[in-house]
Each structure stands twice: as C-alpha cells, then as structure tokens.
Amino acid sequence: MLACEWRTDEQNWKIEVDADGQRKTFIANFAISCVGYYAYDKAFPTTIPGLKGFGGQVVHPQWWPEDLDYSGKRVIVIGSGATAITVVPSLAEKAGMVTMLQRSPSFVISRPTTSSLDSCLKSLLPFSLAYWLIYWKDVFLEVFSTQFLLNFPALGRKVLMGEMQKALPKDIDVNVHFNPRYNPFQQRLCMCPDEDFFKALHQDNCEIVTDTIETVTKDGILLESGRKLEADIIVTATGLYFQLFSGIAPLVDGQPIEVGSHYAWRGCMVDSVPNMGFVMGYVTTSWTPGADIMAKTLISVIKEMEKTGSTSVMPVLDEKDRSKPQKLPVSATSSYFVKAADRMPKVTDEGPWYGRVNLAKDWWAWLMGDMSSGLLYSGGQRKKDI
C-alpha cells in the first residue's frame, strides 16, 4: 500500500497500491488492514559493535537468502525472542555448530502439536463439533494459564522454570540461560512446538550462550566475558519494527492521521478515522484467535451500518473518555514495543476503549457489547450520535 485517503464527499476510501511494480487504485466504502504490526522492509534498529567488519555472511531473518548454504558452517544467532527460538532447531539440522547468543534470557515453553484427546474427539464426533470442542478447550487452557501467570508471577516463574529444567540437557543451567529479569508476560513467552528447541540443545552442535557482545571480529564475536565465538555466518534475530497500516498515515479529507496520537476502539478501529479497521492477534497469547474475534467485531460494525442505512461509521471519544489516563495497548516490555510507543494508538481501559486482555473478554464484548457505543454512524438514511 502506497497511500490511502478517506473522502467524505464521496463516502469512500481511495487506496493506492504497488502491484508488482504497477501502481493501482482501489475504491472502497470500508477498508480493513490485515498487514500485521511490523514492517516488512525494515527491522528494529540495533547497533552491534564491529558487525561491518565481519568477514563472513550476515543474515537478517526478514530477508533470508533462498540460496544460503549453512551446511557444516559455524552459525551464531544473536537474539532470544521468537525468531531465534524458531530458526535455531532448523539450523541445527545441517550446520556444523549453532550458537544462540543472548544478552538476556527469555521464558520458553513447549506445546505439543497434537494430543490424544484431540485425536479421540476427531475420531468419535462429527468434524464441526470436534473442532468446536477442541477450539474452546484450547482457548480455556490458554486463558487460564495466562491469567495464572499474570496474577501469580512468582509461582508462575517457578512452574515455568521447572518445566524448562526438565526439557533441557543437564549441563545447561536454567538459572543462567532461562531466568529472565521480568515476570511472565511482561514480555512475550516464546513457544516451541514438540520441544524442538530443547531437542536441538541436546545435540552436540547446538549451544546457548548468555553474555554481552564486546565487538564482532573478522571471524567471530568477542564477548565481554573474554570468550571468543567463531562464526562463518551471523544471524541477527534482534527484533521487529512496529508499525500499523504499512507505516502509512491514513488521510481523512487530506489531513494525515498520526495513529499514535489517537485511541483504539475495541482494538480494531482508530478514533477520527471513518470506515477503516485493522485486524491483529494477541501479543501475549496465540495470534489467530485474537485476529478472528477482531474480524468478527468489524463484521458486526459493517452489519450495523447496513441495518441502519449508514454509509460511514467513525469512533469518537467524548470529553469524559478523552480525559482519562492514556495507556499503551500492549503491556509487554520488549524493546521493539517500548520504542514504538509513539506509533501505537492509545487505550483508557474503560468502555470500548479498553486494552485487549484475553479472548474471553473480547468474545463477551462481541456477543453482548453495543455496536454503537463510542461510534458515530452517519450518511445515507440515518445519523446516530454516540
């Protein structure tokens, strides 16, 4: 997407895109952004001393070379987040040595991709019923575990540490490499399927190092502890660059809307921006259920427009809501979220301007909530105030 502008006189969006080098224009009454929350053309800016002097190959996961040959090579993955946890097991299949180098640890949990209960339900019940039961079973377990970790952080840490210790090789100290300074869900928990990350660490060609980089040298990385890690390839899994709407400020009648100066209505629309929604999943839990409920919410808004004969709908705050303390919609303290605070729409934690917490609350708001609270419907046959 190159540009988008809402034109009140025509009651539509004019959206300009680059389609394989060809500029195209689309006209729509309602637009929904489903591009996620990070940039595809740039990464989180970070400085790694001496990196430009490295004599091997430097790779960022967002621009992974299709012809990268790491067979038998010494690979260092810098980072401790979801990207690092994901690429390390795959690299360890062919690389000569894989070192995951982290400045600070993360919580890593494992989840099975299949379960005996799921298989039993699928074999005994019609597909739609089995799917429904499995979905809500997983939702319940996720909401329960999330709330447990958020409300009982000390006990939650103990449980997580115990699970990680059982999955790790005996020579890896969980207190050194998997004991973060933050409580569970102050930053995202990393999940690995079927313990693939922990299984990789059981291999002779895979290790984890917790230390600070002093400088990158021509043939590796020198750490502040004095240890030298040799490398042929360095993978910089150091974070994402947060942005909404592909980093473009939507125009409303020619005036740019800086999203970070506005509020999020139910986590899927921005105040003062008519007929535009965005779909995102959860940051602290599974992405897809969160995206699903946001899509359902936007569909309900569109149906309300059709029902009332309106041609536009726009989130609007009254003075009471605007006077309440602002909060960020994401409570995680990951560096790329903290640095993106000025690019995030704000929330107040009350009414339809609440920050998204969990799927159960969002489902309840969708099923029982009023699709007119905080919204101004206008145009067509009817105009309805908040």
CSV table of C-alpha atoms in Angstrom, one decimal:
chain,number,residue,atom,x,y,z
A,1,MET,CA,0.0,0.0,0.0
A,2,LEU,CA,1.3,3.4,-1.0
A,3,ALA,CA,-1.4,5.8,0.2
A,4,CYS,CA,-5.0,5.8,1.4
A,5,GLU,CA,-7.4,8.7,1.8
A,6,TRP,CA,-11.0,8.9,3.0
A,7,ARG,CA,-13.1,11.4,1.1
A,8,THR,CA,-16.2,12.5,3.0
A,9,ASP,CA,-17.9,14.0,0.0
A,10,GLU,CA,-17.8,10.6,-1.8
A,11,GLN,CA,-18.0,8.4,1.3
A,12,ASN,CA,-15.2,6.1,0.2
A,13,TRP,CA,-11.5,5.3,0.5
A,14,LYS,CA,-9.1,5.8,-2.3
A,15,ILE,CA,-6.3,3.3,-1.8
A,16,GLU,CA,-3.2,3.3,-4.0
A,17,VAL,CA,-1.0,0.2,-4.1
A,18,ASP,CA,2.1,-1.1,-5.8
A,19,ALA,CA,1.1,-4.4,-7.5
A,20,ASP,CA,4.3,-5.9,-8.8
A,21,GLY,CA,5.7,-2.6,-9.9
A,22,GLN,CA,2.4,-1.4,-11.3
A,23,ARG,CA,0.5,1.4,-9.5
A,24,LYS,CA,-3.2,0.6,-9.0
A,25,THR,CA,-6.1,2.4,-7.3
A,26,PHE,CA,-8.9,0.8,-5.4
A,27,ILE,CA,-12.1,2.5,-4.3
A,28,ALA,CA,-13.9,1.0,-1.2
A,29,ASN,CA,-16.5,2.2,1.2
A,30,PHE,CA,-14.9,0.2,4.1
A,31,ALA,CA,-11.2,-0.8,4.3
A,32,ILE,CA,-9.6,-3.3,6.7
A,33,SER,CA,-5.9,-3.5,7.2
A,34,CYS,CA,-4.6,-7.1,7.7
A,35,VAL,CA,-0.9,-6.5,7.3
A,36,GLY,CA,0.1,-7.1,10.9
A,37,TYR,CA,2.1,-4.9,13.2
A,38,TYR,CA,5.6,-5.0,11.8
A,39,ALA,CA,7.4,-3.6,8.8
A,40,TYR,CA,8.5,-5.9,6.0
A,41,ASP,CA,11.1,-3.6,4.5
A,42,LYS,CA,13.0,-2.7,7.7
A,43,ALA,CA,13.9,-4.3,11.0
A,44,PHE,CA,14.2,-3.0,14.6
A,45,PRO,CA,17.3,-0.7,14.6
A,46,THR,CA,20.0,-2.0,16.7
A,47,THR,CA,23.8,-1.4,16.9
A,48,ILE,CA,26.1,-4.4,17.1
A,49,PRO,CA,29.7,-3.1,17.5
A,50,GLY,CA,32.1,-4.3,14.8
A,51,LEU,CA,29.5,-6.0,12.7
A,52,LYS,CA,30.5,-4.2,9.5
A,53,GLY,CA,34.0,-5.7,9.8
A,54,PHE,CA,32.8,-9.3,10.0
A,55,GLY,CA,34.4,-11.4,7.2
A,56,GLY,CA,31.6,-13.9,6.9
A,57,GLN,CA,27.9,-13.6,5.9
A,58,VAL,CA,25.4,-11.5,7.9
A,59,VAL,CA,21.8,-12.6,7.6
A,60,HIS,CA,18.6,-11.0,9.0
A,61,PRO,CA,15.7,-13.4,9.2
A,62,GLN,CA,13.3,-11.0,7.4
A,63,TRP,CA,15.5,-11.2,4.3
A,64,TRP,CA,16.7,-14.8,4.4
A,65,PRO,CA,18.6,-15.6,1.2
A,66,GLU,CA,17.0,-18.6,-0.5
A,67,ASP,CA,20.4,-19.9,-1.6
A,68,LEU,CA,22.0,-19.6,1.9
A,69,ASP,CA,24.2,-22.7,2.4
A,70,TYR,CA,24.9,-23.2,6.1
A,71,SER,CA,25.8,-26.9,5.8
A,72,GLY,CA,28.7,-27.6,8.1
A,73,LYS,CA,29.1,-23.9,8.9
A,74,ARG,CA,29.5,-22.2,12.2
A,75,VAL,CA,26.4,-20.1,12.8
A,76,ILE,CA,25.7,-17.6,15.6
A,77,VAL,CA,22.1,-16.5,16.1
A,78,ILE,CA,22.0,-13.2,18.0
A,79,GLY,CA,18.7,-12.8,19.9
A,80,SER,CA,16.5,-14.5,22.4
A,81,GLY,CA,13.0,-14.0,21.0
A,82,ALA,CA,10.5,-16.0,19.0
A,83,THR,CA,12.6,-15.7,15.8
A,84,ALA,CA,15.7,-17.1,17.4
A,85,ILE,CA,13.8,-19.9,19.1
A,86,THR,CA,12.3,-20.8,15.7
A,87,VAL,CA,15.4,-20.8,13.5
A,88,VAL,CA,17.8,-22.5,15.9
A,89,PRO,CA,16.3,-26.0,15.5
A,90,SER,CA,16.2,-25.8,11.7
A,91,LEU,CA,19.8,-24.5,11.5
A,92,ALA,CA,21.0,-27.3,13.8
A,93,GLU,CA,19.8,-29.9,11.3
A,94,LYS,CA,22.7,-29.1,8.9
A,95,ALA,CA,25.0,-26.6,10.5
A,96,GLY,CA,28.4,-27.6,11.9
A,97,MET,CA,27.8,-25.6,15.0
A,98,VAL,CA,24.9,-23.3,16.1
A,99,THR,CA,25.3,-20.9,18.9
A,100,MET,CA,22.3,-18.9,20.2
A,101,LEU,CA,23.8,-15.8,21.7
A,102,GLN,CA,21.5,-13.8,24.0
A,103,ARG,CA,22.1,-10.7,26.2
A,104,SER,CA,19.2,-11.6,28.4
A,105,PRO,CA,17.1,-14.8,28.7
A,106,SER,CA,13.5,-15.5,27.8
A,107,PHE,CA,10.9,-17.9,29.0
A,108,VAL,CA,10.5,-20.7,26.6
A,109,ILE,CA,7.6,-23.2,26.8
A,110,SER,CA,6.8,-26.2,24.7
A,111,ARG,CA,3.4,-27.2,23.4
A,112,PRO,CA,2.5,-30.5,21.5
A,113,THR,CA,1.1,-30.1,18.0
A,114,THR,CA,-1.3,-33.0,18.6
A,115,SER,CA,-2.9,-34.6,21.7
A,116,SER,CA,-4.6,-37.9,22.4
A,117,LEU,CA,-7.7,-36.0,23.5
A,118,ASP,CA,-7.9,-34.1,20.2
A,119,SER,CA,-7.4,-37.3,18.2
A,120,CYS,CA,-10.1,-39.1,20.2
A,121,LEU,CA,-12.6,-36.2,19.7
A,122,LYS,CA,-12.0,-36.2,15.9
A,123,SER,CA,-12.5,-39.9,15.6
A,124,LEU,CA,-15.7,-40.1,17.7
A,125,LEU,CA,-17.5,-36.8,16.8
A,126,PRO,CA,-18.5,-35.0,13.6
A,127,PHE,CA,-15.8,-32.7,12.4
A,128,SER,CA,-17.5,-29.4,13.1
A,129,LEU,CA,-18.4,-30.5,16.7
A,130,ALA,CA,-14.9,-31.9,17.4
A,131,TYR,CA,-13.3,-28.7,16.0
A,132,TRP,CA,-15.6,-26.5,18.2
A,133,LEU,CA,-14.8,-28.5,21.3
A,134,ILE,CA,-11.0,-28.6,20.6
A,135,TYR,CA,-11.0,-24.8,19.9
A,136,TRP,CA,-12.7,-23.9,23.1
A,137,LYS,CA,-10.7,-26.4,25.2
A,138,ASP,CA,-7.5,-24.7,23.9
A,139,VAL,CA,-8.9,-21.2,24.5
A,140,PHE,CA,-9.9,-22.1,28.1
A,141,LEU,CA,-6.5,-23.6,28.8
A,142,GLU,CA,-4.7,-20.6,27.3
A,143,VAL,CA,-6.8,-18.0,29.1
A,144,PHE,CA,-6.4,-19.9,32.4
A,145,SER,CA,-2.7,-20.3,32.1
A,146,THR,CA,-2.2,-16.7,31.0
A,147,GLN,CA,-4.2,-15.3,34.0
A,148,PHE,CA,-2.4,-17.7,36.3
A,149,LEU,CA,1.0,-16.4,35.2
A,150,LEU,CA,-0.1,-12.8,35.3
A,151,ASN,CA,-1.7,-12.9,38.7
A,152,PHE,CA,0.8,-15.3,40.4
A,153,PRO,CA,4.1,-14.3,38.8
A,154,ALA,CA,6.3,-15.8,41.5
A,155,LEU,CA,4.6,-19.2,41.4
A,156,GLY,CA,4.3,-19.0,37.6
A,157,ARG,CA,8.0,-18.4,37.3
A,158,LYS,CA,8.7,-21.5,39.5
A,159,VAL,CA,6.4,-23.6,37.3
A,160,LEU,CA,8.0,-22.4,34.1
A,161,MET,CA,11.5,-22.9,35.4
A,162,GLY,CA,10.7,-26.4,36.4
A,163,GLU,CA,9.2,-27.3,33.0
A,164,MET,CA,12.3,-25.8,31.2
A,165,GLN,CA,14.7,-27.6,33.5
A,166,LYS,CA,13.1,-31.0,32.7
A,167,ALA,CA,13.4,-30.3,29.0
A,168,LEU,CA,17.0,-29.1,29.0
A,169,PRO,CA,20.2,-31.1,29.0
A,170,LYS,CA,21.7,-31.5,32.5
A,171,ASP,CA,24.7,-29.4,31.6
A,172,ILE,CA,22.7,-26.2,30.8
A,173,ASP,CA,21.9,-24.1,33.8
A,174,VAL,CA,18.3,-22.9,33.7
A,175,ASN,CA,19.0,-20.2,36.2
A,176,VAL,CA,21.7,-18.7,33.9
A,177,HIS,CA,20.1,-19.1,30.4
A,178,PHE,CA,16.3,-19.2,31.0
A,179,ASN,CA,15.7,-17.0,34.1
A,180,PRO,CA,14.5,-13.6,32.7
A,181,ARG,CA,14.7,-10.4,34.8
A,182,TYR,CA,11.0,-9.8,34.0
A,183,ASN,CA,7.9,-11.6,35.2
A,184,PRO,CA,5.9,-13.9,32.8
A,185,PHE,CA,4.1,-11.9,30.1
A,186,GLN,CA,5.8,-8.6,30.8
A,187,GLN,CA,7.4,-9.7,27.6
A,188,ARG,CA,6.2,-12.4,25.2
A,189,LEU,CA,6.7,-16.0,26.2
A,190,CYS,CA,8.4,-18.0,23.4
A,191,MET,CA,6.7,-21.2,22.4
A,192,CYS,CA,8.4,-24.1,20.6
A,193,PRO,CA,6.3,-27.0,19.1
A,194,ASP,CA,7.0,-30.5,20.4
A,195,GLU,CA,10.1,-29.3,22.3
A,196,ASP,CA,12.1,-28.8,19.0
A,197,PHE,CA,14.2,-26.0,20.5
A,198,PHE,CA,15.1,-28.0,23.6
A,199,LYS,CA,15.8,-31.1,21.5
A,200,ALA,CA,18.2,-29.1,19.4
A,201,LEU,CA,20.1,-28.1,22.6
A,202,HIS,CA,20.6,-31.8,23.3
A,203,GLN,CA,22.7,-32.1,20.1
A,204,ASP,CA,26.4,-31.7,20.2
A,205,ASN,CA,26.3,-29.0,17.5
A,206,CYS,CA,24.0,-26.6,19.4
A,207,GLU,CA,24.6,-24.4,22.4
A,208,ILE,CA,23.2,-21.3,24.2
A,209,VAL,CA,25.4,-18.5,25.5
A,210,THR,CA,24.2,-15.7,27.7
A,211,ASP,CA,26.7,-12.8,27.5
A,212,THR,CA,27.2,-9.3,26.1
A,213,ILE,CA,28.9,-8.6,22.8
A,214,GLU,CA,32.1,-6.5,23.2
A,215,THR,CA,32.7,-6.5,19.4
A,216,VAL,CA,32.3,-8.5,16.3
A,217,THR,CA,35.7,-9.5,14.8
A,218,LYS,CA,36.6,-10.6,11.3
A,219,ASP,CA,36.0,-14.3,12.2
A,220,GLY,CA,33.5,-14.2,15.1
A,221,ILE,CA,32.3,-12.4,18.2
A,222,LEU,CA,34.3,-11.4,21.2
A,223,LEU,CA,32.2,-11.3,24.4
A,224,GLU,CA,32.7,-9.1,27.5
A,225,SER,CA,33.5,-12.3,29.5
A,226,GLY,CA,36.6,-12.7,27.3
A,227,ARG,CA,35.2,-15.7,25.4
A,228,LYS,CA,35.6,-15.7,21.6
A,229,LEU,CA,32.8,-17.3,19.4
A,230,GLU,CA,34.0,-18.2,15.9
A,231,ALA,CA,31.5,-17.9,13.1
A,232,ASP,CA,31.1,-18.2,9.4
A,233,ILE,CA,27.5,-16.8,9.5
A,234,ILE,CA,25.9,-14.4,11.9
A,235,VAL,CA,22.1,-14.3,12.1
A,236,THR,CA,20.7,-11.0,13.6
A,237,ALA,CA,17.4,-12.0,15.1
A,238,THR,CA,17.2,-8.8,17.1
A,239,GLY,CA,13.6,-7.7,16.7
A,240,LEU,CA,10.9,-6.2,14.5
A,241,TYR,CA,10.0,-2.7,13.6
A,242,PHE,CA,6.4,-2.0,14.8
A,243,GLN,CA,4.0,-0.2,12.6
A,244,LEU,CA,0.3,-0.2,11.6
A,245,PHE,CA,-1.2,0.3,8.2
A,246,SER,CA,2.1,-0.5,6.5
A,247,GLY,CA,3.6,2.6,8.1
A,248,ILE,CA,1.3,5.0,6.2
A,249,ALA,CA,-0.6,7.7,7.9
A,250,PRO,CA,-4.2,7.5,6.6
A,251,LEU,CA,-5.6,10.7,5.2
A,252,VAL,CA,-9.0,12.0,6.1
A,253,ASP,CA,-10.1,14.7,3.7
A,254,GLY,CA,-6.4,15.5,3.0
A,255,GLN,CA,-5.4,15.6,6.7
A,256,PRO,CA,-2.9,12.9,7.9
A,257,ILE,CA,-3.9,10.9,11.0
A,258,GLU,CA,-1.0,10.1,13.2
A,259,VAL,CA,-2.2,6.8,14.7
A,260,GLY,CA,-0.1,7.2,17.9
A,261,SER,CA,-2.0,10.4,18.8
A,262,HIS,CA,-5.4,8.6,18.7
A,263,TYR,CA,-7.3,5.9,20.5
A,264,ALA,CA,-8.2,2.4,19.6
A,265,TRP,CA,-11.8,1.4,19.7
A,266,ARG,CA,-12.0,-2.3,20.8
A,267,GLY,CA,-8.6,-2.8,19.4
A,268,CYS,CA,-9.7,-2.7,15.8
A,269,MET,CA,-10.5,0.9,14.8
A,270,VAL,CA,-8.9,4.3,15.4
A,271,ASP,CA,-10.8,7.3,16.5
A,272,SER,CA,-11.4,10.0,13.9
A,273,VAL,CA,-10.8,7.5,11.1
A,274,PRO,CA,-14.0,6.6,9.3
A,275,ASN,CA,-14.8,3.2,7.8
A,276,MET,CA,-11.4,1.7,8.5
A,277,GLY,CA,-10.5,-1.2,10.7
A,278,PHE,CA,-7.4,-3.2,11.4
A,279,VAL,CA,-7.0,-6.9,12.4
A,280,MET,CA,-4.4,-8.0,14.8
A,281,GLY,CA,-4.0,-11.0,17.0
A,282,TYR,CA,-2.8,-11.1,20.6
A,283,VAL,CA,0.8,-10.2,21.5
A,284,THR,CA,1.0,-12.3,24.7
A,285,THR,CA,-1.0,-15.3,23.6
A,286,SER,CA,-2.0,-17.1,20.4
A,287,TRP,CA,-2.3,-14.8,17.4
A,288,THR,CA,-5.1,-16.3,15.3
A,289,PRO,CA,-7.9,-16.4,17.9
A,290,GLY,CA,-7.3,-12.7,18.5
A,291,ALA,CA,-7.4,-11.9,14.8
A,292,ASP,CA,-10.5,-13.9,14.4
A,293,ILE,CA,-12.5,-12.0,17.1
A,294,MET,CA,-11.4,-8.7,15.7
A,295,ALA,CA,-12.6,-9.7,12.3
A,296,LYS,CA,-16.0,-10.7,13.8
A,297,THR,CA,-16.2,-7.4,15.6
A,298,LEU,CA,-15.6,-5.4,12.3
A,299,ILE,CA,-18.2,-7.6,10.5
A,300,SER,CA,-20.7,-6.7,13.2
A,301,VAL,CA,-19.9,-3.0,12.7
A,302,ILE,CA,-20.5,-3.3,9.0
A,303,LYS,CA,-23.7,-5.1,9.6
A,304,GLU,CA,-24.9,-2.3,11.9
A,305,MET,CA,-24.1,0.1,9.1
A,306,GLU,CA,-26.3,-1.9,6.7
A,307,LYS,CA,-29.0,-2.3,9.3
A,308,THR,CA,-29.2,1.4,9.9
A,309,GLY,CA,-28.7,2.6,6.4
A,310,SER,CA,-25.5,4.4,7.3
A,311,THR,CA,-22.6,5.0,4.8
A,312,SER,CA,-20.0,5.8,7.4
A,313,VAL,CA,-19.0,4.9,10.9
A,314,MET,CA,-16.3,6.6,13.0
A,315,PRO,CA,-15.0,6.0,16.5
A,316,VAL,CA,-15.4,9.2,18.5
A,317,LEU,CA,-14.4,9.9,22.1
A,318,ASP,CA,-16.4,12.2,24.4
A,319,GLU,CA,-14.6,14.5,26.7
A,320,LYS,CA,-15.1,12.2,29.7
A,321,ASP,CA,-13.3,9.3,27.9
A,322,ARG,CA,-10.6,11.7,26.5
A,323,SER,CA,-9.8,13.0,30.0
A,324,LYS,CA,-8.9,9.5,31.3
A,325,PRO,CA,-5.3,8.4,31.6
A,326,GLN,CA,-3.8,7.1,28.4
A,327,LYS,CA,-2.3,3.6,28.3
A,328,LEU,CA,-0.5,1.7,25.7
A,329,PRO,CA,-2.5,-1.2,24.1
A,330,VAL,CA,0.5,-3.5,24.7
A,331,SER,CA,1.8,-4.1,28.2
A,332,ALA,CA,4.8,-6.1,27.0
A,333,THR,CA,8.2,-4.5,27.7
A,334,SER,CA,10.1,-5.9,24.7
A,335,SER,CA,12.4,-3.3,23.2
A,336,TYR,CA,10.6,-3.0,19.9
A,337,PHE,CA,7.3,-2.4,21.7
A,338,VAL,CA,8.8,0.2,24.0
A,339,LYS,CA,10.5,2.1,21.2
A,340,ALA,CA,7.2,2.1,19.2
A,341,ALA,CA,5.1,3.8,21.9
A,342,ASP,CA,4.6,6.9,19.8
A,343,ARG,CA,3.3,4.8,16.9
A,344,MET,CA,0.6,2.9,18.9
A,345,PRO,CA,-3.0,4.0,19.3
A,346,LYS,CA,-3.8,4.5,23.0
A,347,VAL,CA,-6.4,3.0,25.3
A,348,THR,CA,-8.1,4.0,28.5
A,349,ASP,CA,-9.0,0.6,29.9
A,350,GLU,CA,-12.7,1.6,30.1
A,351,GLY,CA,-15.7,1.2,27.9
A,352,PRO,CA,-15.0,0.3,24.2
A,353,TRP,CA,-11.5,1.9,24.6
A,354,TYR,CA,-10.2,-0.9,26.8
A,355,GLY,CA,-7.0,-2.6,26.0
A,356,ARG,CA,-7.3,-6.1,24.7
A,357,VAL,CA,-6.6,-8.6,27.5
A,358,ASN,CA,-7.8,-12.0,26.5
A,359,LEU,CA,-10.1,-13.8,24.2
A,360,ALA,CA,-12.9,-14.5,26.7
A,361,LYS,CA,-13.3,-10.8,27.4
A,362,ASP,CA,-13.2,-9.9,23.7
A,363,TRP,CA,-15.8,-12.6,22.9
A,364,TRP,CA,-18.1,-11.3,25.6
A,365,ALA,CA,-17.7,-7.8,24.3
A,366,TRP,CA,-18.5,-9.0,20.8
A,367,LEU,CA,-21.5,-11.1,21.8
A,368,MET,CA,-23.1,-8.8,24.4
A,369,GLY,CA,-21.5,-5.4,23.6
A,370,ASP,CA,-23.2,-2.5,22.0
A,371,MET,CA,-22.0,-1.8,18.4
A,372,SER,CA,-23.0,1.8,18.8
A,373,SER,CA,-21.1,2.7,22.0
A,374,GLY,CA,-18.2,5.0,21.0
A,375,LEU,CA,-19.2,5.0,17.3
A,376,LEU,CA,-20.7,7.8,15.2
A,377,TYR,CA,-22.9,6.4,12.4
A,378,SER,CA,-23.8,8.9,9.6
A,379,GLY,CA,-24.6,9.4,6.0
A,380,GLY,CA,-27.2,7.5,4.0
A,381,GLN,CA,-30.6,7.3,5.6
A,382,ARG,CA,-29.6,7.9,9.2
A,383,LYS,CA,-27.2,9.7,11.5
A,384,LYS,CA,-26.8,8.4,15.0
A,385,ASP,CA,-24.8,10.1,17.8
A,386,ILE,CA,-22.8,8.3,20.4
